[in-house]
PDB file of C-alpha atoms in Angstrom:
ATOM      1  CA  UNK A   1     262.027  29.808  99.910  1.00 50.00           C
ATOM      2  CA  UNK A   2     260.620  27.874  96.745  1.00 60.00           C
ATOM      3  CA  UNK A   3     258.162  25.860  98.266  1.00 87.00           C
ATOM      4  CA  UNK A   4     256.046  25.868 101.728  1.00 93.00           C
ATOM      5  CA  UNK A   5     257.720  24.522 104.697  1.00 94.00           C
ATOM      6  CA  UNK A   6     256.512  23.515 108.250  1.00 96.00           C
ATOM      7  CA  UNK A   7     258.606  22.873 110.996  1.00 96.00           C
ATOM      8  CA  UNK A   8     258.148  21.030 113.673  1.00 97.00           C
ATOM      9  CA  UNK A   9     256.788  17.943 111.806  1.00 95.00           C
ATOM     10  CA  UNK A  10     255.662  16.285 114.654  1.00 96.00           C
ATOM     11  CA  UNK A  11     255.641  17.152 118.361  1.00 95.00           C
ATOM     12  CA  UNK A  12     254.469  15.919 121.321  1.00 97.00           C
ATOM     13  CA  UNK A  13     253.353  18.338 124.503  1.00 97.00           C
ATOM     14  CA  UNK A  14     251.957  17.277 128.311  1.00 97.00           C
ATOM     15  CA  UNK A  15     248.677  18.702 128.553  1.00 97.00           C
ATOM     16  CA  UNK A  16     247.793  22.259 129.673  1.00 97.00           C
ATOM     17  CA  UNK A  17     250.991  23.195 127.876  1.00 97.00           C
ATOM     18  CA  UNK A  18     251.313  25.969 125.522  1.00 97.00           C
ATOM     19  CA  UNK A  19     252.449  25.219 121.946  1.00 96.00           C
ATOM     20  CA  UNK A  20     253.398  27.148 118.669  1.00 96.00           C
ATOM     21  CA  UNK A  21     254.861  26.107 115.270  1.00 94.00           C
ATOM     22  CA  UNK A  22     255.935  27.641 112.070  1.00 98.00           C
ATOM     23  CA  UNK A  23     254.534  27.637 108.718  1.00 97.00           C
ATOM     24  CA  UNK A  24     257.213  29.189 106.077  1.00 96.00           C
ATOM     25  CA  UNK A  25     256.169  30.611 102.234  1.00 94.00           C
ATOM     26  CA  UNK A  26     257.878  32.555  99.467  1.00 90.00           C
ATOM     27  CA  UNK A  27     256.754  35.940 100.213  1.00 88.00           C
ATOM     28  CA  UNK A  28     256.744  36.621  96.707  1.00 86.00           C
ATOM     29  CA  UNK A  29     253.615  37.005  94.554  1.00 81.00           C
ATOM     30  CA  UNK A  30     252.053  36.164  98.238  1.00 88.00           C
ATOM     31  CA  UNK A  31     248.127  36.049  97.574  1.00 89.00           C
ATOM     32  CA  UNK A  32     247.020  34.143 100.732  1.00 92.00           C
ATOM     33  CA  UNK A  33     248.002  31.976 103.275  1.00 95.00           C
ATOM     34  CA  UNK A  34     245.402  29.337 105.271  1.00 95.00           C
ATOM     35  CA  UNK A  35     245.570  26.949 108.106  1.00 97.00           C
ATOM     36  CA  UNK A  36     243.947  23.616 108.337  1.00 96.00           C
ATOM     37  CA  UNK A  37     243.673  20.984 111.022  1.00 96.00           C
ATOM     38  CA  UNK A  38     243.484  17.218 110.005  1.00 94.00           C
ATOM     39  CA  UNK A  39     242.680  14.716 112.586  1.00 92.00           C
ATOM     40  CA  UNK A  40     243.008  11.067 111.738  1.00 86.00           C
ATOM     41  CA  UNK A  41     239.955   9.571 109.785  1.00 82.00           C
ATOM     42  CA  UNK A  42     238.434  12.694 109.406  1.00 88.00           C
ATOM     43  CA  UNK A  43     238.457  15.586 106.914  1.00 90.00           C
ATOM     44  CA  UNK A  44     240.799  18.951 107.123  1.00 92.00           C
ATOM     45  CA  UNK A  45     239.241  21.233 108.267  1.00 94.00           C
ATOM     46  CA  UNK A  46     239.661  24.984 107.564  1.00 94.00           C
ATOM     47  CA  UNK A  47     241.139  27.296 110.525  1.00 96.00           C
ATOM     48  CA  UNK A  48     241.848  30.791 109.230  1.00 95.00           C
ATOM     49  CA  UNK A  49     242.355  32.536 105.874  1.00 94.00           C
ATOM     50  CA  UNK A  50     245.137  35.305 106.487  1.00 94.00           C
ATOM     51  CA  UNK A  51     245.960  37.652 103.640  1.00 93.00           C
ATOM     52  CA  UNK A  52     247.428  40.851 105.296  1.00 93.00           C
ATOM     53  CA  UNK A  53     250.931  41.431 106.455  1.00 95.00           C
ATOM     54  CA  UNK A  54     250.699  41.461 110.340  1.00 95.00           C
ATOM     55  CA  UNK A  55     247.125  39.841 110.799  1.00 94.00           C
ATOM     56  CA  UNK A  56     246.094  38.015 113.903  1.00 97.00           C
ATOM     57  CA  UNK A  57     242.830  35.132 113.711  1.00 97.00           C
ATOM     58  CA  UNK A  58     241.953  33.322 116.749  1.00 97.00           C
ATOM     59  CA  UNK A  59     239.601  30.630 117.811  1.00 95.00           C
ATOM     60  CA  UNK A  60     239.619  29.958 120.963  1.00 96.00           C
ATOM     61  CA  UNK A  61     242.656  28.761 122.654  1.00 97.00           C
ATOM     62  CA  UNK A  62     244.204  28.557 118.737  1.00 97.00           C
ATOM     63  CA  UNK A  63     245.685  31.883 117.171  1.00 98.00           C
ATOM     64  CA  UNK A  64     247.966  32.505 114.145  1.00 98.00           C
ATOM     65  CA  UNK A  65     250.291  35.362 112.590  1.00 98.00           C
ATOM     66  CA  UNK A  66     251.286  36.431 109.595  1.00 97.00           C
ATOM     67  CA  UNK A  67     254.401  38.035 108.408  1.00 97.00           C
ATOM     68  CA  UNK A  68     254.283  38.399 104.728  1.00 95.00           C
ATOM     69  CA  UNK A  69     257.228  40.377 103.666  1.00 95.00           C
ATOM     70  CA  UNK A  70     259.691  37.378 105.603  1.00 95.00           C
ATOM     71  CA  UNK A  71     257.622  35.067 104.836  1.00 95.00           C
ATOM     72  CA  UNK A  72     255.695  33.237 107.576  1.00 96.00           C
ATOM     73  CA  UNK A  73     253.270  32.260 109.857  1.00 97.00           C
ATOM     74  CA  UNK A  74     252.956  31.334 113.572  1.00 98.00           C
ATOM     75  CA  UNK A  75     250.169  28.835 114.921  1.00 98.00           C
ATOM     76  CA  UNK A  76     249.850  29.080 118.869  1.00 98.00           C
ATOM     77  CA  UNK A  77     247.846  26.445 121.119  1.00 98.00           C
ATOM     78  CA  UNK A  78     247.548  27.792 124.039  1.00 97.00           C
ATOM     79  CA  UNK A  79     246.345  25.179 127.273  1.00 97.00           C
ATOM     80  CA  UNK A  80     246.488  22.391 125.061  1.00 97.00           C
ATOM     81  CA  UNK A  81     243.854  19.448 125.325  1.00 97.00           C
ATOM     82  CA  UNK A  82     243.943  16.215 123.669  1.00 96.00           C
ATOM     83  CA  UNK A  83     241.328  16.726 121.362  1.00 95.00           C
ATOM     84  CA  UNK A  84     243.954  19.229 119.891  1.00 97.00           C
ATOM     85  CA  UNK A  85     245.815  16.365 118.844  1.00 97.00           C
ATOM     86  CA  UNK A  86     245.726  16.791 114.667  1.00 97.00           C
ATOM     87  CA  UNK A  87     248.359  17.229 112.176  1.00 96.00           C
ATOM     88  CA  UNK A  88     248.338  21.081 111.132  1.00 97.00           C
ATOM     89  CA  UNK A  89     248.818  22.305 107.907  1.00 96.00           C
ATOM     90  CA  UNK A  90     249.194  25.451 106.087  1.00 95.00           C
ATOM     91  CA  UNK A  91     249.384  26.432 102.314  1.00 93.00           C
ATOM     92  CA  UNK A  92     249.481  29.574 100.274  1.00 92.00           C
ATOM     93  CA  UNK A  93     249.220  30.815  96.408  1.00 82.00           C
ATOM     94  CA  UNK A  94     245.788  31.508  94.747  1.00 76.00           C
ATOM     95  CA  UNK A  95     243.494  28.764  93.677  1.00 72.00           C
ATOM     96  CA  UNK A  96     246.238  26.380  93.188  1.00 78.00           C
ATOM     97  CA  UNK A  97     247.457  26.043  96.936  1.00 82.00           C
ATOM     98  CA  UNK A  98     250.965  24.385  97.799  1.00 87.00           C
ATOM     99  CA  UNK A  99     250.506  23.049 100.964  1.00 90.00           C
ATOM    100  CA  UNK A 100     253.251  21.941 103.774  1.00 92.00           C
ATOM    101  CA  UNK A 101     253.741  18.565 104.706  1.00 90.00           C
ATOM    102  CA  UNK A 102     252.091  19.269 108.311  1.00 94.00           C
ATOM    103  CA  UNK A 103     253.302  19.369 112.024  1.00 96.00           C
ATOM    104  CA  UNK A 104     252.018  16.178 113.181  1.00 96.00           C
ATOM    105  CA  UNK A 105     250.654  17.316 117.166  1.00 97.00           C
ATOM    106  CA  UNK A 106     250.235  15.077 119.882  1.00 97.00           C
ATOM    107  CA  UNK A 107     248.955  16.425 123.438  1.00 97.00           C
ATOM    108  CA  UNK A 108     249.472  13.676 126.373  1.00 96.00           C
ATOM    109  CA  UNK A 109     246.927  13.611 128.838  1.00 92.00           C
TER     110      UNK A 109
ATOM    111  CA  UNK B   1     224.337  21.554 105.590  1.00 55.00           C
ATOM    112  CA  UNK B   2     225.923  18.712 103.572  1.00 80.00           C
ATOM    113  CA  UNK B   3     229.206  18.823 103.188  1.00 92.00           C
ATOM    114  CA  UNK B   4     231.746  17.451 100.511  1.00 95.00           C
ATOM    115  CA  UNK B   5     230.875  13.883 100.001  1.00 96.00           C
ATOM    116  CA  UNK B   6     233.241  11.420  98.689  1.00 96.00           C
ATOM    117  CA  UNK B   7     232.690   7.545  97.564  1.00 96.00           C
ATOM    118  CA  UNK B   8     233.941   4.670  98.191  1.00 97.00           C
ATOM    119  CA  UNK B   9     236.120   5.537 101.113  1.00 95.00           C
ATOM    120  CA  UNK B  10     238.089   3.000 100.560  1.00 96.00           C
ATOM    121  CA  UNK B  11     239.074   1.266  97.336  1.00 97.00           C
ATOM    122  CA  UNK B  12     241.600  -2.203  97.474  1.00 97.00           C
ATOM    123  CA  UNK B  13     242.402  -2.917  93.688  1.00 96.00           C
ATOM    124  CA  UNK B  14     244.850  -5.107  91.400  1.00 96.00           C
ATOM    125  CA  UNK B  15     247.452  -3.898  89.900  1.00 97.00           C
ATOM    126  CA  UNK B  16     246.658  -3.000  86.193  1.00 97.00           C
ATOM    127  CA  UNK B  17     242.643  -2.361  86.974  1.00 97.00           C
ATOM    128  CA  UNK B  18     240.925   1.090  86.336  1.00 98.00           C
ATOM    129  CA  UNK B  19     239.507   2.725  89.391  1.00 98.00           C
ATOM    130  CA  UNK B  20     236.902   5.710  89.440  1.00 98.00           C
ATOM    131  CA  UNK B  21     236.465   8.529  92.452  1.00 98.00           C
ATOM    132  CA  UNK B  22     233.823  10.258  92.827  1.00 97.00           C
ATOM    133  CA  UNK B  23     233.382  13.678  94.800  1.00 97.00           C
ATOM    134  CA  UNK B  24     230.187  15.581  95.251  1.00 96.00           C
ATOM    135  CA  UNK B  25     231.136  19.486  96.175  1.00 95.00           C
ATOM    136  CA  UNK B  26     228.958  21.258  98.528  1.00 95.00           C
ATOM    137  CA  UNK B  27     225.505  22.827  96.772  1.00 92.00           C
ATOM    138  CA  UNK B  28     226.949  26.353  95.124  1.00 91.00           C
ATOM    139  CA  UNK B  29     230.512  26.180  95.273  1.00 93.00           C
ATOM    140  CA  UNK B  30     231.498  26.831  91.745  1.00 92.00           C
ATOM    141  CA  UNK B  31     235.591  25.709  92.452  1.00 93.00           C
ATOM    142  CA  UNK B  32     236.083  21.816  92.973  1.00 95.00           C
ATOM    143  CA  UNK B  33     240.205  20.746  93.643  1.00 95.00           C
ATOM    144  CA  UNK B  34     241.305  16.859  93.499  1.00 96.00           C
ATOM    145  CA  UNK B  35     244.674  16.621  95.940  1.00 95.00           C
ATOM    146  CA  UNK B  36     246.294  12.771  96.965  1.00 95.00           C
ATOM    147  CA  UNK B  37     248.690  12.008  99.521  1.00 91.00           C
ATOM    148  CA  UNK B  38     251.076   9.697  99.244  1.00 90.00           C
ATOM    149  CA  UNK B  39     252.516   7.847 102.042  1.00 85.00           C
ATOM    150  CA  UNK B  40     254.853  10.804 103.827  1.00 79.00           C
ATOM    151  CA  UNK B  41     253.978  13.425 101.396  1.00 82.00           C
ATOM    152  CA  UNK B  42     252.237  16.321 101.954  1.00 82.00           C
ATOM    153  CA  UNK B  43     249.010  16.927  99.906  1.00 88.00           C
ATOM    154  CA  UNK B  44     249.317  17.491  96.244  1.00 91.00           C
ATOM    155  CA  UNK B  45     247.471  19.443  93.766  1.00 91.00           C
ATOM    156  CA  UNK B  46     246.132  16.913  90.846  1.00 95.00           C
ATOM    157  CA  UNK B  47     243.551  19.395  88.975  1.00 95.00           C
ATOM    158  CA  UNK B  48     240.815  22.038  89.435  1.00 93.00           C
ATOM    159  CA  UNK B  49     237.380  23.080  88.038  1.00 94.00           C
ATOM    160  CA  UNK B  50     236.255  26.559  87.695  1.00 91.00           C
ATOM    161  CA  UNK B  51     232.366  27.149  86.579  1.00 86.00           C
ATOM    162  CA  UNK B  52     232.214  26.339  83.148  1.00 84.00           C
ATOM    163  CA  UNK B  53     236.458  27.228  82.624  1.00 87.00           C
ATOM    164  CA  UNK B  54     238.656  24.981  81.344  1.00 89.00           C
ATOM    165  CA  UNK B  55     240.144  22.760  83.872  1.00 91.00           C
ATOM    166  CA  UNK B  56     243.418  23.436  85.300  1.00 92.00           C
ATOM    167  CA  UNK B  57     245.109  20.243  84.789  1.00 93.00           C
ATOM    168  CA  UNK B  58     248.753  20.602  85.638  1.00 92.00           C
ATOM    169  CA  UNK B  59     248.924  18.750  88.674  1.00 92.00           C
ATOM    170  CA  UNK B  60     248.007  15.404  86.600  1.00 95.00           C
ATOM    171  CA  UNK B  61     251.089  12.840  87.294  1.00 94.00           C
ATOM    172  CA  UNK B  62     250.162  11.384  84.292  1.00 95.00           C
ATOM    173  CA  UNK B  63     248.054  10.453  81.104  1.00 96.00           C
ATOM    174  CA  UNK B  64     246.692   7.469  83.017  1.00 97.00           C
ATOM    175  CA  UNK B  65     244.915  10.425  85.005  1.00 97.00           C
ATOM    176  CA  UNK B  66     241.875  12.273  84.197  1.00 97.00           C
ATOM    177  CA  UNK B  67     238.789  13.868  85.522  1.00 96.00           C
ATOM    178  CA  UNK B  68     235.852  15.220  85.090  1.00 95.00           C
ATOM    179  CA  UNK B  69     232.948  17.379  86.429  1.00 94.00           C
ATOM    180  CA  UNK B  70     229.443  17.102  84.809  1.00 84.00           C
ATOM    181  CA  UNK B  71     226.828  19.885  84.768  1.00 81.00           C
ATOM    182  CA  UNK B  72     229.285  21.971  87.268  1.00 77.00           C
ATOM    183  CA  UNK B  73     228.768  19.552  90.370  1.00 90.00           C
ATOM    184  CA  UNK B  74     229.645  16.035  90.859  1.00 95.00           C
ATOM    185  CA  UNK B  75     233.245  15.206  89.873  1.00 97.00           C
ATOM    186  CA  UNK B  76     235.143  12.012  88.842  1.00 97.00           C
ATOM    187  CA  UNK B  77     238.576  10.952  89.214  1.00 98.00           C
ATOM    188  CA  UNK B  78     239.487   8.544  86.936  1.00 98.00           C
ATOM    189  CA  UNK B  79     242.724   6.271  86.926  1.00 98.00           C
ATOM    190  CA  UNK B  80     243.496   4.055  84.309  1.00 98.00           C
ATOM    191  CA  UNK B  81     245.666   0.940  84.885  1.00 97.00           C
ATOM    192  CA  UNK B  82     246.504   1.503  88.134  1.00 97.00           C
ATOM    193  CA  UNK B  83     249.915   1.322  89.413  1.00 97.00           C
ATOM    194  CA  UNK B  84     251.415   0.774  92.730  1.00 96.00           C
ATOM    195  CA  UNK B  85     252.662   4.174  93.092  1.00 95.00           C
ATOM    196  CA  UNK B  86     249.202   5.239  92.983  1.00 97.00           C
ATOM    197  CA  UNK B  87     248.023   3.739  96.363  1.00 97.00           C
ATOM    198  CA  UNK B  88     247.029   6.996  98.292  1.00 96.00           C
ATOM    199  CA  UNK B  89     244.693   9.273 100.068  1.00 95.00           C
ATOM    200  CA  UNK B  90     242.844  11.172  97.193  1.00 97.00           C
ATOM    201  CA  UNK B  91     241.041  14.323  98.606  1.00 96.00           C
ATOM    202  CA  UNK B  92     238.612  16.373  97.157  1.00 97.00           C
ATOM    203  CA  UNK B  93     238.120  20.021  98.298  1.00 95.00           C
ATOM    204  CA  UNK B  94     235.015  22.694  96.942  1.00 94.00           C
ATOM    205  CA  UNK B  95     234.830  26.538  97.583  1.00 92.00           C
ATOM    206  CA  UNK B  96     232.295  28.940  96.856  1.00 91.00           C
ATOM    207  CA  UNK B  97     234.949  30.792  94.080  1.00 84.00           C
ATOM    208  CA  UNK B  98     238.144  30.584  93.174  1.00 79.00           C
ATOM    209  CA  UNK B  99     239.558  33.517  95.186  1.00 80.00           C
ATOM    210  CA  UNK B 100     242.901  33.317  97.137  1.00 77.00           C
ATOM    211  CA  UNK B 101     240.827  33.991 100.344  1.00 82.00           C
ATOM    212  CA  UNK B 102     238.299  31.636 100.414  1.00 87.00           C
ATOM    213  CA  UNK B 103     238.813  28.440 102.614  1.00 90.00           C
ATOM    214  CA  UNK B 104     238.343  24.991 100.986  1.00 92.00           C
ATOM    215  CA  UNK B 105     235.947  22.534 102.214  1.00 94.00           C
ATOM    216  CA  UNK B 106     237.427  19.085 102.218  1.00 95.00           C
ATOM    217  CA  UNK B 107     235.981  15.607 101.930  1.00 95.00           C
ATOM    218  CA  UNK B 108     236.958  12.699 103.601  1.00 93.00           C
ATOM    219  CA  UNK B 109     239.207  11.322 101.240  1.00 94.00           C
ATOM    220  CA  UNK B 110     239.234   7.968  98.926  1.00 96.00           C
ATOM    221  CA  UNK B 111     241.976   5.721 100.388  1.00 95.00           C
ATOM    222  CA  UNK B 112     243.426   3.627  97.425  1.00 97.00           C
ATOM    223  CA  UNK B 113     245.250   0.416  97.950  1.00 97.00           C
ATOM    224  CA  UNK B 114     247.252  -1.069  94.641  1.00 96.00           C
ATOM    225  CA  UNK B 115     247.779  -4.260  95.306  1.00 94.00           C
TER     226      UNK B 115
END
Protein backbone atom coordinates (compact mmCIF):
# COMPACT_ATOMS: atom_id res chain seq x y z
CA UNK A 1 0.00 0.00 0.00
CA UNK A 2 1.55 3.39 -1.36
CA UNK A 3 -0.78 5.71 -0.09
CA UNK A 4 -3.57 5.81 2.85
CA UNK A 5 -6.82 4.29 2.10
CA UNK A 6 -10.29 4.34 3.86
CA UNK A 7 -12.97 2.20 3.12
CA UNK A 8 -16.20 2.57 3.51
CA UNK A 9 -16.38 6.12 2.00
CA UNK A 10 -19.64 6.78 3.05
CA UNK A 11 -22.20 4.81 5.06
CA UNK A 12 -25.30 5.20 6.43
CA UNK A 13 -26.52 3.26 9.89
CA UNK A 14 -30.22 3.36 11.85
CA UNK A 15 -29.52 4.68 15.12
CA UNK A 16 -28.41 2.70 18.20
CA UNK A 17 -26.48 0.63 15.68
CA UNK A 18 -22.98 -0.35 16.04
CA UNK A 19 -20.49 0.73 13.34
CA UNK A 20 -16.72 0.19 12.40
CA UNK A 21 -14.55 1.15 9.37
CA UNK A 22 -11.08 0.74 8.15
CA UNK A 23 -8.28 3.03 7.79
CA UNK A 24 -5.30 1.28 5.65
CA UNK A 25 -1.30 2.66 5.62
CA UNK A 26 2.03 1.39 4.35
CA UNK A 27 3.37 -0.18 7.36
CA UNK A 28 6.64 0.80 6.31
CA UNK A 29 8.71 3.58 7.90
CA UNK A 30 5.25 3.72 10.07
CA UNK A 31 5.83 6.77 12.56
CA UNK A 32 2.18 7.44 13.58
CA UNK A 33 -1.17 7.07 12.70
CA UNK A 34 -4.24 9.68 13.92
CA UNK A 35 -7.93 9.89 13.62
CA UNK A 36 -9.97 12.94 13.02
CA UNK A 37 -13.66 13.67 12.84
CA UNK A 38 -14.95 16.47 10.45
CA UNK A 39 -18.48 17.53 10.69
CA UNK A 40 -19.85 19.84 8.06
CA UNK A 41 -19.01 23.63 8.63
CA UNK A 42 -16.89 22.94 11.32
CA UNK A 43 -13.20 22.16 11.90
CA UNK A 44 -11.53 18.42 12.18
CA UNK A 45 -11.13 17.67 15.05
CA UNK A 46 -8.44 15.39 16.56
CA UNK A 47 -9.61 11.80 17.99
CA UNK A 48 -6.58 9.70 18.91
CA UNK A 49 -2.84 9.62 18.15
CA UNK A 50 -1.85 5.78 17.94
CA UNK A 51 1.80 4.91 17.50
CA UNK A 52 2.21 1.31 18.91
CA UNK A 53 1.50 -1.92 17.18
CA UNK A 54 -1.68 -3.31 18.95
CA UNK A 55 -2.88 -0.04 20.81
CA UNK A 56 -6.44 0.56 21.80
CA UNK A 57 -7.83 4.63 22.46
CA UNK A 58 -11.34 5.14 23.32
CA UNK A 59 -13.67 7.98 23.95
CA UNK A 60 -16.65 7.13 24.84
CA UNK A 61 -18.80 5.09 22.68
CA UNK A 62 -15.73 5.68 19.85
CA UNK A 63 -12.60 3.26 20.00
CA UNK A 64 -9.82 2.50 17.46
CA UNK A 65 -6.98 -0.23 16.75
CA UNK A 66 -3.93 -0.38 15.41
CA UNK A 67 -2.13 -3.04 13.57
CA UNK A 68 1.11 -1.73 12.36
CA UNK A 69 3.03 -4.55 10.91
CA UNK A 70 -0.33 -5.20 8.25
CA UNK A 71 -0.96 -2.07 8.13
CA UNK A 72 -4.20 -0.71 9.62
CA UNK A 73 -6.57 0.66 11.75
CA UNK A 74 -10.14 -0.02 12.98
CA UNK A 75 -12.59 2.89 14.14
CA UNK A 76 -15.70 1.40 16.12
CA UNK A 77 -18.99 3.50 17.01
CA UNK A 78 -20.62 1.74 19.17
CA UNK A 79 -24.74 2.88 19.90
CA UNK A 80 -24.50 5.34 17.33
CA UNK A 81 -26.31 8.84 17.69
CA UNK A 82 -26.79 11.38 15.14
CA UNK A 83 -24.53 13.79 16.37
CA UNK A 84 -21.97 11.04 15.28
CA UNK A 85 -22.78 11.90 11.91
CA UNK A 86 -19.09 13.34 10.50
CA UNK A 87 -16.86 12.24 7.83
CA UNK A 88 -13.82 10.33 9.57
CA UNK A 89 -10.49 10.53 8.60
CA UNK A 90 -7.21 9.09 9.34
CA UNK A 91 -3.56 9.85 8.21
CA UNK A 92 -0.10 8.68 9.07
CA UNK A 93 3.80 9.64 8.37
CA UNK A 94 5.65 12.25 10.55
CA UNK A 95 5.04 15.92 10.24
CA UNK A 96 4.01 15.65 6.72
CA UNK A 97 0.70 13.53 7.19
CA UNK A 98 -1.04 11.77 4.08
CA UNK A 99 -4.39 11.65 4.96
CA UNK A 100 -7.41 9.31 3.51
CA UNK A 101 -10.10 10.65 1.65
CA UNK A 102 -12.63 9.94 4.70
CA UNK A 103 -15.66 7.58 5.40
CA UNK A 104 -18.39 9.94 5.01
CA UNK A 105 -20.99 8.63 8.26
CA UNK A 106 -24.48 9.21 8.42
CA UNK A 107 -26.61 7.88 11.55
CA UNK A 108 -30.60 8.02 10.84
CA UNK A 109 -32.60 8.86 13.65
CA UNK B 1 -8.35 28.85 24.88
CA UNK B 2 -8.34 30.26 21.32
CA UNK B 3 -8.05 28.07 18.86
CA UNK B 4 -6.69 28.20 15.17
CA UNK B 5 -8.27 31.16 13.59
CA UNK B 6 -8.65 31.53 9.97
CA UNK B 7 -9.90 34.70 7.74
CA UNK B 8 -12.08 35.32 5.49
CA UNK B 9 -14.06 32.14 5.60
CA UNK B 10 -15.09 32.53 2.53
CA UNK B 11 -13.45 34.16 -0.47
CA UNK B 12 -15.59 34.46 -4.17
CA UNK B 13 -12.90 35.83 -6.70
CA UNK B 14 -12.33 36.36 -10.62
CA UNK B 15 -10.47 34.41 -12.44
CA UNK B 16 -6.89 35.88 -12.88
CA UNK B 17 -7.07 37.97 -9.30
CA UNK B 18 -4.54 37.32 -6.40
CA UNK B 19 -6.09 36.11 -3.21
CA UNK B 20 -4.37 36.09 0.36
CA UNK B 21 -5.24 33.50 3.48
CA UNK B 22 -4.50 34.14 6.51
CA UNK B 23 -4.17 31.60 9.55
CA UNK B 24 -3.38 32.48 13.10
CA UNK B 25 -1.95 29.10 14.98
CA UNK B 26 -2.83 28.61 18.50
CA UNK B 27 -0.40 30.74 21.15
CA UNK B 28 2.92 28.26 21.41
CA UNK B 29 2.60 25.84 18.80
CA UNK B 30 5.85 26.15 17.01
CA UNK B 31 4.52 23.72 13.72
CA UNK B 32 1.87 25.53 11.40
CA UNK B 33 0.61 23.06 8.11
CA UNK B 34 -1.51 24.70 5.08
CA UNK B 35 -3.74 21.55 3.51
CA UNK B 36 -6.81 22.35 0.61
CA UNK B 37 -9.41 20.15 -0.50
CA UNK B 38 -10.56 20.00 -3.63
CA UNK B 39 -13.95 19.02 -4.56
CA UNK B 40 -13.81 14.92 -3.86
CA UNK B 41 -10.30 14.89 -2.75
CA UNK B 42 -9.07 14.13 0.35
CA UNK B 43 -6.95 16.80 2.18
CA UNK B 44 -3.62 17.69 0.78
CA UNK B 45 -0.43 18.76 2.19
CA UNK B 46 0.58 22.37 0.55
CA UNK B 47 3.60 23.39 3.03
CA UNK B 48 4.79 23.51 6.67
CA UNK B 49 6.62 25.81 9.16
CA UNK B 50 8.90 24.62 11.78
CA UNK B 51 10.26 27.39 14.46
CA UNK B 52 12.63 29.34 12.71
CA UNK B 53 13.45 26.07 9.93
CA UNK B 54 13.18 26.41 6.57
CA UNK B 55 9.80 25.73 5.29
CA UNK B 56 8.92 22.49 3.89
CA UNK B 57 7.48 23.45 0.67
CA UNK B 58 6.89 20.38 -1.41
CA UNK B 59 3.33 20.18 -1.33
CA UNK B 60 3.17 23.66 -3.39
CA UNK B 61 1.06 22.80 -6.76
CA UNK B 62 2.73 25.51 -8.13
CA UNK B 63 4.89 28.78 -8.44
CA UNK B 64 1.66 30.78 -8.34
CA UNK B 65 1.74 29.44 -4.59
CA UNK B 66 3.54 30.74 -1.70
CA UNK B 67 3.43 31.39 1.96
CA UNK B 68 4.63 32.78 4.66
CA UNK B 69 4.83 32.96 8.51
CA UNK B 70 6.10 36.19 10.22
CA UNK B 71 7.78 36.33 13.65
CA UNK B 72 6.84 32.38 14.06
CA UNK B 73 2.93 32.98 14.35
CA UNK B 74 0.51 34.31 11.95
CA UNK B 75 0.76 32.71 8.49
CA UNK B 76 -0.26 33.73 4.91
CA UNK B 77 -1.25 31.85 1.99
CA UNK B 78 -0.77 33.57 -0.94
CA UNK B 79 -2.14 32.71 -4.55
CA UNK B 80 -1.26 34.55 -7.42
CA UNK B 81 -3.56 34.70 -10.49
CA UNK B 82 -5.93 32.50 -9.45
CA UNK B 83 -7.18 29.74 -11.49
CA UNK B 84 -10.26 27.73 -11.52
CA UNK B 85 -8.67 24.67 -10.37
CA UNK B 86 -7.88 26.46 -7.33
CA UNK B 87 -11.48 26.86 -5.94
CA UNK B 88 -11.20 24.81 -2.61
CA UNK B 89 -11.31 24.36 1.08
CA UNK B 90 -7.81 25.62 2.30
CA UNK B 91 -7.14 24.41 5.94
CA UNK B 92 -4.72 25.42 8.24
CA UNK B 93 -3.58 23.10 11.11
CA UNK B 94 -0.87 24.17 14.29
CA UNK B 95 0.79 21.72 16.83
CA UNK B 96 2.82 22.31 19.71
CA UNK B 97 6.08 20.45 17.70
CA UNK B 98 6.62 18.72 14.91
CA UNK B 99 6.59 15.17 16.35
CA UNK B 100 4.78 12.21 14.62
CA UNK B 101 2.58 11.98 17.81
CA UNK B 102 1.25 15.12 18.34
CA UNK B 103 -2.38 15.83 17.08
CA UNK B 104 -2.98 18.88 14.82
CA UNK B 105 -5.32 21.55 15.68
CA UNK B 106 -7.32 22.60 12.68
CA UNK B 107 -9.02 25.82 11.66
CA UNK B 108 -12.07 26.25 10.01
CA UNK B 109 -10.96 26.45 6.66
CA UNK B 110 -10.96 29.37 3.82
CA UNK B 111 -13.51 28.26 1.18
CA UNK B 112 -12.30 29.69 -2.25
CA UNK B 113 -14.60 30.16 -5.15
CA UNK B 114 -12.77 30.98 -8.77
CA UNK B 115 -15.14 32.28 -10.67
Amino acid sequence: ILNVEQSPQSLHVQEGDSTNFTCSFPSSNFYALHWYRWETAKSPEALFVMTLNGDEKKKGRISATLNTKEGYSYLYIKGSQPEDSATYLCASGTYKYIFGTGTRLKVLA
Amino acid sequence: GAGVSQSPSNKVTEKGKDVELRCDPISGHTALYWYRQSLGQGLEFLIYFQGNSAPDKSGLPSDRFSAERTGGSVSTLTIQRTQQEDSAVYLCASSLNSYSNQPQHFGDGTRLSIL
